[in-house]
PDB file of N, CA and C in Angstrom:
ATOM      1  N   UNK L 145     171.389 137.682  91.127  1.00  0.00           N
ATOM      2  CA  UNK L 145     170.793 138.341  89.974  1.00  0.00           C
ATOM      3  C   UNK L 145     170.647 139.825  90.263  1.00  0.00           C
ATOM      4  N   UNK L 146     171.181 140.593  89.506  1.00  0.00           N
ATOM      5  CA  UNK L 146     171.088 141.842  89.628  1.00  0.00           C
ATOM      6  C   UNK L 146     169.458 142.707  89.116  1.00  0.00           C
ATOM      7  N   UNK L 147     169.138 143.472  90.026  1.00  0.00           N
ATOM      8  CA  UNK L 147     167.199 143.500  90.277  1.00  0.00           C
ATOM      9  C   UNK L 147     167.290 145.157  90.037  1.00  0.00           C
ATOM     10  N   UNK L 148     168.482 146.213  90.077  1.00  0.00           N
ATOM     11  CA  UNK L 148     168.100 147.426  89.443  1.00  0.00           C
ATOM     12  C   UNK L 148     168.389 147.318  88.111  1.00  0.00           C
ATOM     13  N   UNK L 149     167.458 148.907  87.835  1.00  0.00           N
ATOM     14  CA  UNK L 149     167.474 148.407  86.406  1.00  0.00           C
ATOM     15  C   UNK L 149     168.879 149.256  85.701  1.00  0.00           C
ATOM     16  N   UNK L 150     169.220 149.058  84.739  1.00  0.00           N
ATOM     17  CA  UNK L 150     170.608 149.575  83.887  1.00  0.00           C
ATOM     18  C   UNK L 150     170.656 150.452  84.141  1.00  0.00           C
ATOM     19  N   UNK L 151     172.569 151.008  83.785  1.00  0.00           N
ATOM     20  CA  UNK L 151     172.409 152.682  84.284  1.00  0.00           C
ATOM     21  C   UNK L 151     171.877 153.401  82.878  1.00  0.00           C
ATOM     22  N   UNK L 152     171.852 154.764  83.071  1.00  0.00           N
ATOM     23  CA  UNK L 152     171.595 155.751  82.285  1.00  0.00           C
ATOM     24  C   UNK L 152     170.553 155.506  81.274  1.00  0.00           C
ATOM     25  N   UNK L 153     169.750 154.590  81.617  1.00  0.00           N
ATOM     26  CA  UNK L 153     168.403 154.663  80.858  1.00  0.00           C
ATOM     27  C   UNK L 153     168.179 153.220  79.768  1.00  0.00           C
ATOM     28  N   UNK L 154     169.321 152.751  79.491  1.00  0.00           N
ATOM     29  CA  UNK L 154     169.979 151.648  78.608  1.00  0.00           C
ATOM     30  C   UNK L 154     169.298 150.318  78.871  1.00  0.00           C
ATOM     31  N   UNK L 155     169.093 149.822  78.080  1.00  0.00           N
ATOM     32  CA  UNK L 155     168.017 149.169  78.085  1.00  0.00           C
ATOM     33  C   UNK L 155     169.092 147.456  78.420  1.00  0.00           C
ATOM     34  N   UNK L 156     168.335 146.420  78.395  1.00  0.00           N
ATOM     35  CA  UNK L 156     168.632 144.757  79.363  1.00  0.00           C
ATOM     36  C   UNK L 156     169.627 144.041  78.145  1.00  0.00           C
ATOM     37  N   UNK L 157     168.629 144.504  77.038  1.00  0.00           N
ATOM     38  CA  UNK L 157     169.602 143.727  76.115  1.00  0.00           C
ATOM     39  C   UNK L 157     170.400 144.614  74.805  1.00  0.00           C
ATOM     40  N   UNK L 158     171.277 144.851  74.842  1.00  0.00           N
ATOM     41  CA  UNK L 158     172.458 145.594  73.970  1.00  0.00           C
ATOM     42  C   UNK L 158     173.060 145.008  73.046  1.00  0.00           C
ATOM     43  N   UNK L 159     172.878 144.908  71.858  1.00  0.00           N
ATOM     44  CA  UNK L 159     173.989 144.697  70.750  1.00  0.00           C
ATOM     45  C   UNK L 159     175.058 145.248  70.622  1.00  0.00           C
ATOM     46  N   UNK L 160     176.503 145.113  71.248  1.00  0.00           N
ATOM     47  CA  UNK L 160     177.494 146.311  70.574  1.00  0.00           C
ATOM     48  C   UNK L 160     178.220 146.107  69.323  1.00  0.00           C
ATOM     49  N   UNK L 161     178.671 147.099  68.577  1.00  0.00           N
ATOM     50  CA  UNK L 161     178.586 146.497  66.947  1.00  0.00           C
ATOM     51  C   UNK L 161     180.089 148.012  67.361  1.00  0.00           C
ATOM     52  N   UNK L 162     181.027 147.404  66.132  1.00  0.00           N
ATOM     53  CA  UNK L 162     181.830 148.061  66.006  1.00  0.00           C
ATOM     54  C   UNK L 162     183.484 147.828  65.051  1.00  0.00           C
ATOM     55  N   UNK L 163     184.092 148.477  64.741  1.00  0.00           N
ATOM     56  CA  UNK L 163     185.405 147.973  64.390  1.00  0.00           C
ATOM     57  C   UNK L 163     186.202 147.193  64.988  1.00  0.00           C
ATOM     58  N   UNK L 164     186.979 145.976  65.090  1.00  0.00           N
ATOM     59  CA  UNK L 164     187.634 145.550  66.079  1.00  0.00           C
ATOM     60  C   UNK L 164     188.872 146.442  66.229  1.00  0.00           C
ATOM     61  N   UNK L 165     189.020 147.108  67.534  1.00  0.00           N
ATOM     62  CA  UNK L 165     189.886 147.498  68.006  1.00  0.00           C
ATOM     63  C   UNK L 165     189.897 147.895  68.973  1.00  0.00           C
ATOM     64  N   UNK L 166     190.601 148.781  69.708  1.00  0.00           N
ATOM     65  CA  UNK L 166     190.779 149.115  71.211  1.00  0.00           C
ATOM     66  C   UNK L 166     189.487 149.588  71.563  1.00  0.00           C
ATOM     67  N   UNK L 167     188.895 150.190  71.102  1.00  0.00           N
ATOM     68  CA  UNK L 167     187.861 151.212  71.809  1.00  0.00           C
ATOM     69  C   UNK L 167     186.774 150.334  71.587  1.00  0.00           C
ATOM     70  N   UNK L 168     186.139 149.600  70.938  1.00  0.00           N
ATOM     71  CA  UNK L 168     185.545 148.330  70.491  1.00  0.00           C
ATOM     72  C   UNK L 168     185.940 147.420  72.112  1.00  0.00           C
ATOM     73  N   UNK L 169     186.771 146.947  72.303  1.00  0.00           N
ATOM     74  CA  UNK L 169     187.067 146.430  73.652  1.00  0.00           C
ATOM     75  C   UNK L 169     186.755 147.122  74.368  1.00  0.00           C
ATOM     76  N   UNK L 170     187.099 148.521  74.845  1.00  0.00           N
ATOM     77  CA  UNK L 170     186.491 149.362  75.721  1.00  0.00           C
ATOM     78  C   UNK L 170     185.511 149.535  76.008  1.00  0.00           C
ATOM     79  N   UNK L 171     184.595 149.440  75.032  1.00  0.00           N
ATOM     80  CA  UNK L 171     182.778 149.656  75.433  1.00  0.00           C
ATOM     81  C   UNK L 171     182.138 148.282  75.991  1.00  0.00           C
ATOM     82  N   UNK L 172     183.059 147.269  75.656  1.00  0.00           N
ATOM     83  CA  UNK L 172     182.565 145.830  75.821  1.00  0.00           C
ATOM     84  C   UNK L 172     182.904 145.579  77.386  1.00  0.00           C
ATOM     85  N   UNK L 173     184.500 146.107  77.757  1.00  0.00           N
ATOM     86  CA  UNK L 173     184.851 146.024  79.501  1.00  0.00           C
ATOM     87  C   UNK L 173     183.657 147.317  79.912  1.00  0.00           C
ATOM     88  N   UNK L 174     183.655 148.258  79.482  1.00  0.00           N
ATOM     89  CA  UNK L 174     182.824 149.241  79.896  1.00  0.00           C
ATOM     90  C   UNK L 174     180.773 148.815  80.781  1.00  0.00           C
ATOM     91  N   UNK L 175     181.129 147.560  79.823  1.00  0.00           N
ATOM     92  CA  UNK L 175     179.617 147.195  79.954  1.00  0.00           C
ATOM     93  C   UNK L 175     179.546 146.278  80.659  1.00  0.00           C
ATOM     94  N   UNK L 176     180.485 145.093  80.796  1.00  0.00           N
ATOM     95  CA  UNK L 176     181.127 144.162  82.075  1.00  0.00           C
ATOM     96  C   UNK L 176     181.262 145.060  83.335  1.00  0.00           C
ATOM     97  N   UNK L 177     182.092 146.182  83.701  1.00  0.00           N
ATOM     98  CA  UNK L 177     181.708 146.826  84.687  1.00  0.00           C
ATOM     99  C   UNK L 177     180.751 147.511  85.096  1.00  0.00           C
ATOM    100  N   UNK L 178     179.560 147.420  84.327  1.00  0.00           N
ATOM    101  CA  UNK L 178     178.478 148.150  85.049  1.00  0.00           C
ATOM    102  C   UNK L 178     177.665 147.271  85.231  1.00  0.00           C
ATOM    103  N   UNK L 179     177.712 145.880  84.866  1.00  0.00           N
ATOM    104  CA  UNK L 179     176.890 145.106  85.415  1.00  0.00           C
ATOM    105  C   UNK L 179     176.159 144.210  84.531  1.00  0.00           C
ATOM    106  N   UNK L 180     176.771 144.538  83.161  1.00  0.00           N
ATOM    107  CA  UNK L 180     176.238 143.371  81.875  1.00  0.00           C
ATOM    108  C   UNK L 180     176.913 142.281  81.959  1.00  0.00           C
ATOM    109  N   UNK L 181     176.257 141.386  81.548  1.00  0.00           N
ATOM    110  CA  UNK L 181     177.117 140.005  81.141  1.00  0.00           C
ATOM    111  C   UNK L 181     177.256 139.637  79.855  1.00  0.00           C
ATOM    112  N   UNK L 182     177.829 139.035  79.614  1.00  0.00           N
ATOM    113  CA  UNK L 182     178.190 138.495  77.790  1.00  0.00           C
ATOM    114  C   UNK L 182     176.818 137.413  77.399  1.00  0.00           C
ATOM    115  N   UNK L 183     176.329 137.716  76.404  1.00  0.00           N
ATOM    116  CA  UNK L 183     175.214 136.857  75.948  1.00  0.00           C
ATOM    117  C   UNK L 183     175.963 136.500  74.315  1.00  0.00           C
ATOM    118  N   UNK L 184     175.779 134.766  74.390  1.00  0.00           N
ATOM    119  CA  UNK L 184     176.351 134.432  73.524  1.00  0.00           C
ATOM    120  C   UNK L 184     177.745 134.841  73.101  1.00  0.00           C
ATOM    121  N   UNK L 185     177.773 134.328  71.907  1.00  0.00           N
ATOM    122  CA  UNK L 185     179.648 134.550  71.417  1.00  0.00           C
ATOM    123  C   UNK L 185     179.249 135.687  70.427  1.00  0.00           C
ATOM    124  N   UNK L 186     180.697 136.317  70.519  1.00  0.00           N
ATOM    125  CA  UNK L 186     181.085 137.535  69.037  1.00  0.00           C
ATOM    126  C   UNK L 186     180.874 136.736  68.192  1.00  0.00           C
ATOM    127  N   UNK L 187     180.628 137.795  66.925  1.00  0.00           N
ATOM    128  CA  UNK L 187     180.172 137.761  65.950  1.00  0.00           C
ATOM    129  C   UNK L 187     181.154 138.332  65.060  1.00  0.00           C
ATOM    130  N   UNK L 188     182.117 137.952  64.007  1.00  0.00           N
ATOM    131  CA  UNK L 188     183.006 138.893  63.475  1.00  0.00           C
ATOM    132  C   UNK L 188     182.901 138.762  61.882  1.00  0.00           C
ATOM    133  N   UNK L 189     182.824 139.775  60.864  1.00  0.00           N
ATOM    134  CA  UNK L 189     182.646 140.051  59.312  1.00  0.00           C
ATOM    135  C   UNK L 189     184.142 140.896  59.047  1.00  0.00           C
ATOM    136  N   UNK L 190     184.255 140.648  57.958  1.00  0.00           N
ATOM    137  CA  UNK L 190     184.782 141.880  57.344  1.00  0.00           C
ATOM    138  C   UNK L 190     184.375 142.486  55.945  1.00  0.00           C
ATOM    139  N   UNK L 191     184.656 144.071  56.079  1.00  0.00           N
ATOM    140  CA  UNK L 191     183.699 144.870  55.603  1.00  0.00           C
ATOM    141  C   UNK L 191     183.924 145.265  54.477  1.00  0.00           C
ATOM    142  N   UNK L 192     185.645 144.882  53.468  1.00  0.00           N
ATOM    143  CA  UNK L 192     186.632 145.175  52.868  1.00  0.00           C
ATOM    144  C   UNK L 192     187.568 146.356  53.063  1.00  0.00           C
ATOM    145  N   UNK L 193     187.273 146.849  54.257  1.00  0.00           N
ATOM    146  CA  UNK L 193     188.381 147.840  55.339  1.00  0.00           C
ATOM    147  C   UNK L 193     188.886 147.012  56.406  1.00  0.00           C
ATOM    148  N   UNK L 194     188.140 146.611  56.816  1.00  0.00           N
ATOM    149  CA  UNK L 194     188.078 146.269  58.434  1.00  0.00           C
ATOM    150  C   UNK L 194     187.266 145.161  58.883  1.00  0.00           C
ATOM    151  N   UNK L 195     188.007 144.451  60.446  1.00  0.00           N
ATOM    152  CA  UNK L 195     187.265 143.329  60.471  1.00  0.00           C
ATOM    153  C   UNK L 195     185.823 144.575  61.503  1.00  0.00           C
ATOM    154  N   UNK L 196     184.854 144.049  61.429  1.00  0.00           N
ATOM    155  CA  UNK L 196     183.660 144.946  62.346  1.00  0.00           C
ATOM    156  C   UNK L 196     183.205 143.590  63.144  1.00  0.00           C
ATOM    157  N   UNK L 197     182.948 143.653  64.073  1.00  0.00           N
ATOM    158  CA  UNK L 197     182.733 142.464  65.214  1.00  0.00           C
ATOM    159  C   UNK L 197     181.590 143.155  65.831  1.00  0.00           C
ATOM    160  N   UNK L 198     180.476 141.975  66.790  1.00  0.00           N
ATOM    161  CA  UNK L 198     179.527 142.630  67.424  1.00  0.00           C
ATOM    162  C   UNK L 198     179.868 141.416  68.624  1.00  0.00           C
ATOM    163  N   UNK L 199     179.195 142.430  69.816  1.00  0.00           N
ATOM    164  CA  UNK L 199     178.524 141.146  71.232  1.00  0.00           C
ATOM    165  C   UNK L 199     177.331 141.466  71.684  1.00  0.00           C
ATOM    166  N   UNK L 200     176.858 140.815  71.861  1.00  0.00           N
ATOM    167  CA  UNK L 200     175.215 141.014  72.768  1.00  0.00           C
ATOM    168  C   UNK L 200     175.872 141.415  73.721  1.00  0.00           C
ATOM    169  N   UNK L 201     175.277 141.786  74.836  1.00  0.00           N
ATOM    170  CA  UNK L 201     175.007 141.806  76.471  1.00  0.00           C
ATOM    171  C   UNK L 201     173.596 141.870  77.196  1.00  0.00           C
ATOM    172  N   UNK L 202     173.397 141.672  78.364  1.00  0.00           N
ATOM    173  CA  UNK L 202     172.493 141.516  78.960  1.00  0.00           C
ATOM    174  C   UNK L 202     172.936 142.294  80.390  1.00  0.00           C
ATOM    175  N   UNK L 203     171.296 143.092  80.608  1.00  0.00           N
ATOM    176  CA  UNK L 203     171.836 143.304  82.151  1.00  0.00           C
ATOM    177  C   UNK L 203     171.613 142.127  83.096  1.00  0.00           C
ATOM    178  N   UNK L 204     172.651 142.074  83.979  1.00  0.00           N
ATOM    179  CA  UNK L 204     172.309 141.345  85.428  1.00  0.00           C
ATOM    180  C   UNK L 204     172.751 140.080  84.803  1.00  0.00           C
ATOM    181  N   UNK L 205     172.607 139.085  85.677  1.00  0.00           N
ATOM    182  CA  UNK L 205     173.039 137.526  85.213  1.00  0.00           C
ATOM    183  C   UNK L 205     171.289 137.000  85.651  1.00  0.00           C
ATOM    184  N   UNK L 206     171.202 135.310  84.309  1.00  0.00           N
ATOM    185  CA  UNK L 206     170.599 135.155  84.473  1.00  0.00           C
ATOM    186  C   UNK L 206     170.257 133.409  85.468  1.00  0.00           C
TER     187      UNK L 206
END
């Protein structure tokens, strides 16, 4: 279990919300490498542009 706390001030539990696409993936590996884990499954809508998808995360494993 990871016992420091998140980087840059960011708090344990994170919603990321976004367009599905590359950079949308990016913030999601972005947050896997610093030490979040996936909480629960995506979430995906569409908005009548675009599909917009969200994931929780959590710091540390529990």
């Amino acid at each position: 279990m990871t016992t420091s706390p998140p980087p840059d001030g960011k708090l344990v539990y994170r919603l990321l919300t976004g367009k599905d696409d590359n950079a949308f993936c990016a913030r999601v590996s972005e947050a896997l490498e610093q030490g979040y884990q996936l909480y629960g499954s995506p979430a995906a809508t569409f908005n009548g542009e675009h599909v917009v998808v969200a994931q929780a995360v959590v710091w540390g494993s529990s």
